[in-house]
XYZ file of C-alpha atoms in Angstrom:
345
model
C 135.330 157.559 102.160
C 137.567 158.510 104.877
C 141.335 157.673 103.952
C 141.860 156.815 107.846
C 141.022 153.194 106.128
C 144.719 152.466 105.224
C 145.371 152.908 109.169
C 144.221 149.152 109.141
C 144.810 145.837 107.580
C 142.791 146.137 104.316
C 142.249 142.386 103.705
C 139.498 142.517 106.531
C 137.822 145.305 104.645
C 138.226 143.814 100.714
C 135.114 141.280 101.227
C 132.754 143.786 102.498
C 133.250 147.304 99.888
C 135.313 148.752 97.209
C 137.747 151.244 98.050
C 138.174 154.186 95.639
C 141.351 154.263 93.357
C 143.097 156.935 95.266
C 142.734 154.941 98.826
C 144.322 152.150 96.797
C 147.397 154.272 95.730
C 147.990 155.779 98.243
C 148.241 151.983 100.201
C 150.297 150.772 97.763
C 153.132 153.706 98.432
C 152.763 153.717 102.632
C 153.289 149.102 101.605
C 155.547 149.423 99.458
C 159.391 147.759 100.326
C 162.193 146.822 99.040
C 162.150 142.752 98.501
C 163.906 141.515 100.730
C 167.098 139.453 98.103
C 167.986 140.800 94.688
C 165.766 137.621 93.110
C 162.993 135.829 93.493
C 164.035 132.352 92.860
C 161.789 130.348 95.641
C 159.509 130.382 98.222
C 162.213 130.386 101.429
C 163.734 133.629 99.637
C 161.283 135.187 101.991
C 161.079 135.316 105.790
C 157.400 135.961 107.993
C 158.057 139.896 108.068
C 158.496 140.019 104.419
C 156.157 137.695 103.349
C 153.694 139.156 105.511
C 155.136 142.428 104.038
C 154.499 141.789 100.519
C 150.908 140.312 101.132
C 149.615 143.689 102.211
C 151.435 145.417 99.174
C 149.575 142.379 96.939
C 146.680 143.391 98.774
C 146.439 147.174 98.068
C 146.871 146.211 94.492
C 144.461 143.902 94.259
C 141.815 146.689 95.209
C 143.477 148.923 93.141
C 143.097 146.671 90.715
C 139.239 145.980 91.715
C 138.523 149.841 91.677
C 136.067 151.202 88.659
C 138.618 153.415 87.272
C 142.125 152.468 88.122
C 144.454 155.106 88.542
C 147.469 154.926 86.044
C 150.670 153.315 88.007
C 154.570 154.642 87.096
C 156.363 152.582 89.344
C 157.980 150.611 86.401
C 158.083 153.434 84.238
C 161.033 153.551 81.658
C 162.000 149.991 83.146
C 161.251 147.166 81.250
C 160.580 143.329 81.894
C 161.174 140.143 79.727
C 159.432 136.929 79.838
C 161.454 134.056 78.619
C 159.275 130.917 78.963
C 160.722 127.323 77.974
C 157.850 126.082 78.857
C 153.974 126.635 77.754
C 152.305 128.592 79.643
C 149.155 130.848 80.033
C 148.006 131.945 83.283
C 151.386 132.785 84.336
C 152.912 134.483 81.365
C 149.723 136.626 80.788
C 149.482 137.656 84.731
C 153.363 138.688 84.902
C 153.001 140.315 81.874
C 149.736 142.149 82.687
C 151.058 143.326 86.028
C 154.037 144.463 84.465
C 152.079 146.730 82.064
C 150.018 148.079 85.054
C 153.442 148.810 86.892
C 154.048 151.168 83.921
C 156.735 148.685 82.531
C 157.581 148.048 78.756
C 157.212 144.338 78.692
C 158.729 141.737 75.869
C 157.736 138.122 75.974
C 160.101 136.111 73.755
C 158.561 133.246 71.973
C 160.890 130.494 72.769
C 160.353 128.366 70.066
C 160.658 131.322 67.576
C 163.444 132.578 69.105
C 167.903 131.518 68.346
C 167.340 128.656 70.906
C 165.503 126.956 68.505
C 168.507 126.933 66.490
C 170.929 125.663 69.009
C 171.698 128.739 71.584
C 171.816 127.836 75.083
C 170.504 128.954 77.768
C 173.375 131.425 79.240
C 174.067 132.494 75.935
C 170.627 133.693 75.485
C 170.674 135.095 79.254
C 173.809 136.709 78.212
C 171.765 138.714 75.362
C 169.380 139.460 77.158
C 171.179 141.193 79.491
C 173.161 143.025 76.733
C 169.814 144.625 76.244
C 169.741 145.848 80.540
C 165.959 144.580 81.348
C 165.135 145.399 84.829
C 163.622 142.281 85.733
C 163.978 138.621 83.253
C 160.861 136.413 84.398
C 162.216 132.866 83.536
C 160.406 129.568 82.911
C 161.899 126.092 82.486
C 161.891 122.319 82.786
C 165.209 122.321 84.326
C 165.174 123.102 88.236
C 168.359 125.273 89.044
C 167.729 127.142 85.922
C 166.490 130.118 87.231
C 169.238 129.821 89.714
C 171.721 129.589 87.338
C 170.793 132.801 84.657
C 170.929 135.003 88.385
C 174.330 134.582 88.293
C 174.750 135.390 84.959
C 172.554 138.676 84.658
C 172.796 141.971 86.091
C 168.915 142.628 86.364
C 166.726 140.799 88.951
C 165.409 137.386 87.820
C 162.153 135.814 88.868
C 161.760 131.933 88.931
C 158.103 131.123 87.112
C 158.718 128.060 87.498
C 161.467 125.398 87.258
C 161.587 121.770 86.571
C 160.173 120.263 90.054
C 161.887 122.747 92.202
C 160.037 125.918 92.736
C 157.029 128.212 91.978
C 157.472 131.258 94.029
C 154.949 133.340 93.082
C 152.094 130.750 92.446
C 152.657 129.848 96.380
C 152.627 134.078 96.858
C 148.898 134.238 95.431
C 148.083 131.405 96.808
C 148.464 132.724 100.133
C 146.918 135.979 99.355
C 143.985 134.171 97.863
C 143.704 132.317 101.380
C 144.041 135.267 103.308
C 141.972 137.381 101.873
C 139.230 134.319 102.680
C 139.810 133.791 106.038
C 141.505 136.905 107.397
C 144.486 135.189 108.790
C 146.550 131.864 107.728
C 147.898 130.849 110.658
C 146.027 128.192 112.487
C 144.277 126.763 108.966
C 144.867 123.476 107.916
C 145.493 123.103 104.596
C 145.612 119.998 102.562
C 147.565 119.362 99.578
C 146.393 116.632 97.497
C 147.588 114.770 94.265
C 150.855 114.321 92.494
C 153.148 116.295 94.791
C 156.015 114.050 93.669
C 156.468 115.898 90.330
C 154.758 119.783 91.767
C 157.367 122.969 92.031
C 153.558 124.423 93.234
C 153.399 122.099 96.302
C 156.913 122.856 97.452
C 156.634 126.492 97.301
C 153.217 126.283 98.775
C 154.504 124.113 101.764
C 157.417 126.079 102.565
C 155.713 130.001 102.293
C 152.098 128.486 103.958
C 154.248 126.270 107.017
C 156.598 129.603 107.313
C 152.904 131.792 107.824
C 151.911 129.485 110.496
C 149.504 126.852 108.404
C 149.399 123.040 109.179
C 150.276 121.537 105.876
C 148.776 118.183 104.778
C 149.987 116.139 101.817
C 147.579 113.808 100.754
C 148.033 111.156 97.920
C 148.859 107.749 96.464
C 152.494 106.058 98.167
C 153.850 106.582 94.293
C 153.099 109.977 94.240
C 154.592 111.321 97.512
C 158.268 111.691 97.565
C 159.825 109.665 100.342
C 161.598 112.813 101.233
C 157.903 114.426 102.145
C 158.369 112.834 105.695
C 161.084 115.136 106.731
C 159.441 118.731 105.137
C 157.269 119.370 108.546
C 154.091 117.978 106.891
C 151.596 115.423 107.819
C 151.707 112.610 104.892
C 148.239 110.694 104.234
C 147.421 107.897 101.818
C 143.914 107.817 102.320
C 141.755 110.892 101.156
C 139.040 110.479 103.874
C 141.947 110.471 106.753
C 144.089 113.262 104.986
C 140.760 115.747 104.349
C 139.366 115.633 107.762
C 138.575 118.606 108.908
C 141.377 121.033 106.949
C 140.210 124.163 106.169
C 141.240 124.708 102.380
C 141.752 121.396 100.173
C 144.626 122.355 97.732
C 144.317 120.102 94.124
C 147.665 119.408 92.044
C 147.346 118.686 88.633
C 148.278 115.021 87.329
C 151.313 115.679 85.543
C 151.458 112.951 82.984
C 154.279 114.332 81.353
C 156.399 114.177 83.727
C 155.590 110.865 84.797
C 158.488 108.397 84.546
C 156.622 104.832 84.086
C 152.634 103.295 85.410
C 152.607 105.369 88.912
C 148.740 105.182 88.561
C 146.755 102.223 87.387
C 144.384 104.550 84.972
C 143.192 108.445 84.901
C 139.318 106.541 86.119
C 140.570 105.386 89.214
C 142.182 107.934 90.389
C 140.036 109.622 90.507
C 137.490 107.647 91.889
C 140.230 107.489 94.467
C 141.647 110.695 94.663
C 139.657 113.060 92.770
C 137.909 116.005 94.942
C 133.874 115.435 94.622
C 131.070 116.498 96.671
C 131.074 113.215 98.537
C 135.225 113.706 99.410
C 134.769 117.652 100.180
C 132.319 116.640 102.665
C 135.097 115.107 105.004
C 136.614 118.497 105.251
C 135.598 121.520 107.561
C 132.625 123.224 107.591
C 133.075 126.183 105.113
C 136.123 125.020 103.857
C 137.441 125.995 100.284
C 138.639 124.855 97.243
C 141.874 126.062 95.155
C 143.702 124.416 92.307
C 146.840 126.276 90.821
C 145.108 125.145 86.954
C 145.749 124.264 84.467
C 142.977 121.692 85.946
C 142.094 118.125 84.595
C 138.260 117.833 85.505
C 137.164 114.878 86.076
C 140.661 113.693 86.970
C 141.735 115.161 89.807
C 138.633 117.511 90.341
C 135.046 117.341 89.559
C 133.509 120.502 87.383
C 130.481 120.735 90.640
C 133.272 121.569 92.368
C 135.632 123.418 90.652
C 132.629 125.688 89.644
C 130.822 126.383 92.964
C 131.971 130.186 93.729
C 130.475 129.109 97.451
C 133.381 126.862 97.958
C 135.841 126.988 95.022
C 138.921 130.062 94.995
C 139.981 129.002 91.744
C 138.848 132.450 89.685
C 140.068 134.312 93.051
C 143.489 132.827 92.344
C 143.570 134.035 88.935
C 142.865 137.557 89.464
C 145.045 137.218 92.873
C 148.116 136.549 90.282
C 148.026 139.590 88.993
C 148.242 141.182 92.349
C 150.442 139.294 93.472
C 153.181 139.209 90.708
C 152.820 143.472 90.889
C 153.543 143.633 94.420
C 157.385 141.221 93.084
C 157.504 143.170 90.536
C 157.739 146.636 92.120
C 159.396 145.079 95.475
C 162.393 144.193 93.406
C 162.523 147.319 91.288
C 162.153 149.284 94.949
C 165.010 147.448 96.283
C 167.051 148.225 93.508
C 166.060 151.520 92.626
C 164.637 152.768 95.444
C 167.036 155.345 96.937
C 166.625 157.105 93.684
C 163.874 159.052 94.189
C-alpha cells in the first residue's frame, strides 16, 4: 500500500480497509500537536482547529490500533500516568489506562478506597503527594465538579478531568465525536439528539459544547424535571416530547438515568419512563433514515434503552465508542505530553 494515503483525511478511508501498522505511525507523527492548554479539564478547553486537530491524531491511532500487528509506541516512554478515581468506574479507567500503556507510559491506578483518603486525607493533600512523586499526567475522577479544576492548580504535571460531579466529561464528548465522524465522514450539518436525564450528565454538557463548537445541531430531549432550566440558553433546541425531539436527527444520543444522583421523585417509576422515554424500535423510527445509536454506558436496558437496540451493529455505535476511547484518550494523552515536552527532541 502506497503511503501517499496519509496525504488525505483517513477517516474516509477507515470504513472501507485496514491500513498497515507503519502507515498508521507514520500518521500519528505528521498529526501529532501540542494540546492546545496545559490540561484537559472540559470540553471548551478546545477550539474547531484543535479539536478538529486532535480527531485526526485519534484517528491515526485508532487504525493503528486496528492494525494486525501494532507497532510498539514510545511516545510516553519513561513518563508515567496516574489514575486517581473517586468514583467507580470501568470503561474509563481501563481505556485511559490502556492507552497510556500503548503510549509507552508506566501507568499507576490508585485504589481510592484502599488508599490514605480512606483514612481522612483530602483531596489536595493527596494531589500534593502525588505530585511529590512528578507523574506526567494525573487522570482525576470525582463527584465534586471543580475538582479537577482545583488539583491543576495544585500540581505541576498536566491533569485530565474524567469526570466531575455534573460539570464535565471531556474526553467521553472527544470519542464521542470521533465515533460520529468516523460514521458519517463529517459532523457538521448532523443533528444530533440528546435524550434522558441531562439535568444530572457531565456527558451531555461536554457533548453539547465540543459537537455545537464542530458545527452539529444539538437536541435535548426529555421530561420538564430532567432538563435544567438553564438548557434554554446553551444554543440547543429543548423537547419534551420524544416523537417531536427525534424527528429526523441523525444520531439519537441516550443518557443514563442517574438514580443516584437524583434529589427526590423526578420520575413517577423506572416502567414509565421508559415507556415514555426509552429508545425502542417504534421511537427510533421517528428519526432519520440511517440514523445511529450511541449511549456513553454504563447503560440501563430496558430503562432508558431497549437491548434490540442497543445490540443492532446496523444502527447502534455503542461497541464503536468503546474501542473509540482508547483512541481517543491516546491522542490527550500524547497531545499534552507533546506540548510539554515537545521541544525536547
Amino acid at each position: 500500500m502506497s503511503r501517499s494515503l496519509s496525504l488525505k483525511p483517513l477517516r474516509f478511508y477507515s470504513a472501507a480497509l485496514m491500513i498497515d501498522s507503519a502507515v498508521a505511525a507514520d500518521l500519528i507523527a505528521e498529526r501529532l500537536t501540542p494540546f492546545p492548554t496545559d490540561h484537559f479539564l472540559s470540553a471548551t478547553d478546545l477550539n474547531p482547529p484543535a479539536a478538529h486537530a486532535l480527531l485526526d491524531l485519534a484517528d491515526a491511532f485508532a487504525e493503528h490500533n486496528r492494525a494486525p500487528s501494532p507497532r510498539p509506541l514510545d511516545l510516553m516512554a519513561g513518563r508515567t500516568v496516574v489514575n486517581l478515581f473517586f468514583e467507580n468506574s470501568t470503561r474509563t479507567s481501563s481505556s485511559f489506562e490502556i492507552a497510556a500503556k500503548r503510549l509507552g507510559a508506566d501507568v499507576v491506578t490508585m485504589p481510592v478506597q484502599a488508599s490514605s483518603v480512606a483514612k481522612g486525607e483530602t483531596l489536595i493533600d493527596t494531589a500534593v503527594t502525588l505530585n511529590a512523586m512528578a507523574p506526567e499526567i494525573l487522570v482525576v475522577r470525582h463527584g465534586a465538579s471543580g475538582a479537577a479544576h482545583l488539583l491543576s492548580q495544585k500540581v505541576g504535571c498536566a491533569v485530565v478531568n474524567a469526570g466531575d460531579g455534573r460539570h464535565q466529561h471531556p474526553t467521553q464528548a472527544l470519542l464521542d465525536a470521533l465515533t460520529i465522524r468516523r460514521a458519517f465522514g463529517e459532523i457538521g450539518g448532523l443533528t444530533v439528539a440528546i435524550c434522558g436525564d441531562v439535568a444530572h450528565s457531565r456527558v451531555a454538557r461536554s457533548n453539547i459544547a465540543l459537537l455545537s463548537m464542530l458545527g452539529a445541531r444539538v437536541r435535548l430531549v426529555g421530561p420538564s424535571t430532567l432538563i435544567p432550566s438553564a438548557a434554554a440558553r446553551w444554543g440547543c433546541d429543548v423537547f419534551h416530547h420524544m416523537r417531536e425531539g427525534l424527528a429526523g436527527v441523525d444520531v439519537v444520543m441516550m443518557l443514563r438515568l442517574q438514580l443516584e444522583r437524583m434529589e427526590g421523585a423526578l420520575i413517577p417509576s423506572t416502567r414509565e419512563y421508559f415507556r415514555f422515554w426509552g429508545l425502542d424500535r417504534e421511537k427510533l423510527a421517528w428519526a432519520a433514515p440511517g440514523a445511529k445509536v450511541m449511549h456513553p454506558g454504563p447503560m440501563n436496558r430496558g430503562v432508558e434503552i431497549d437491548s434490540d437496540v442497543a445490540d443492532d451493529l446496523s444502527v447502534s455505535l455503542i461497541q464503536q465508542q468503546v474501542e473509540m476511547g482508547v483512541a481517543a484518550r491516546m491522542a490527550v494523552l500524547a497531545a499534552l505530553t507533546e506540548r510539554r515536552h515537545g521541544g525536547d527532541r
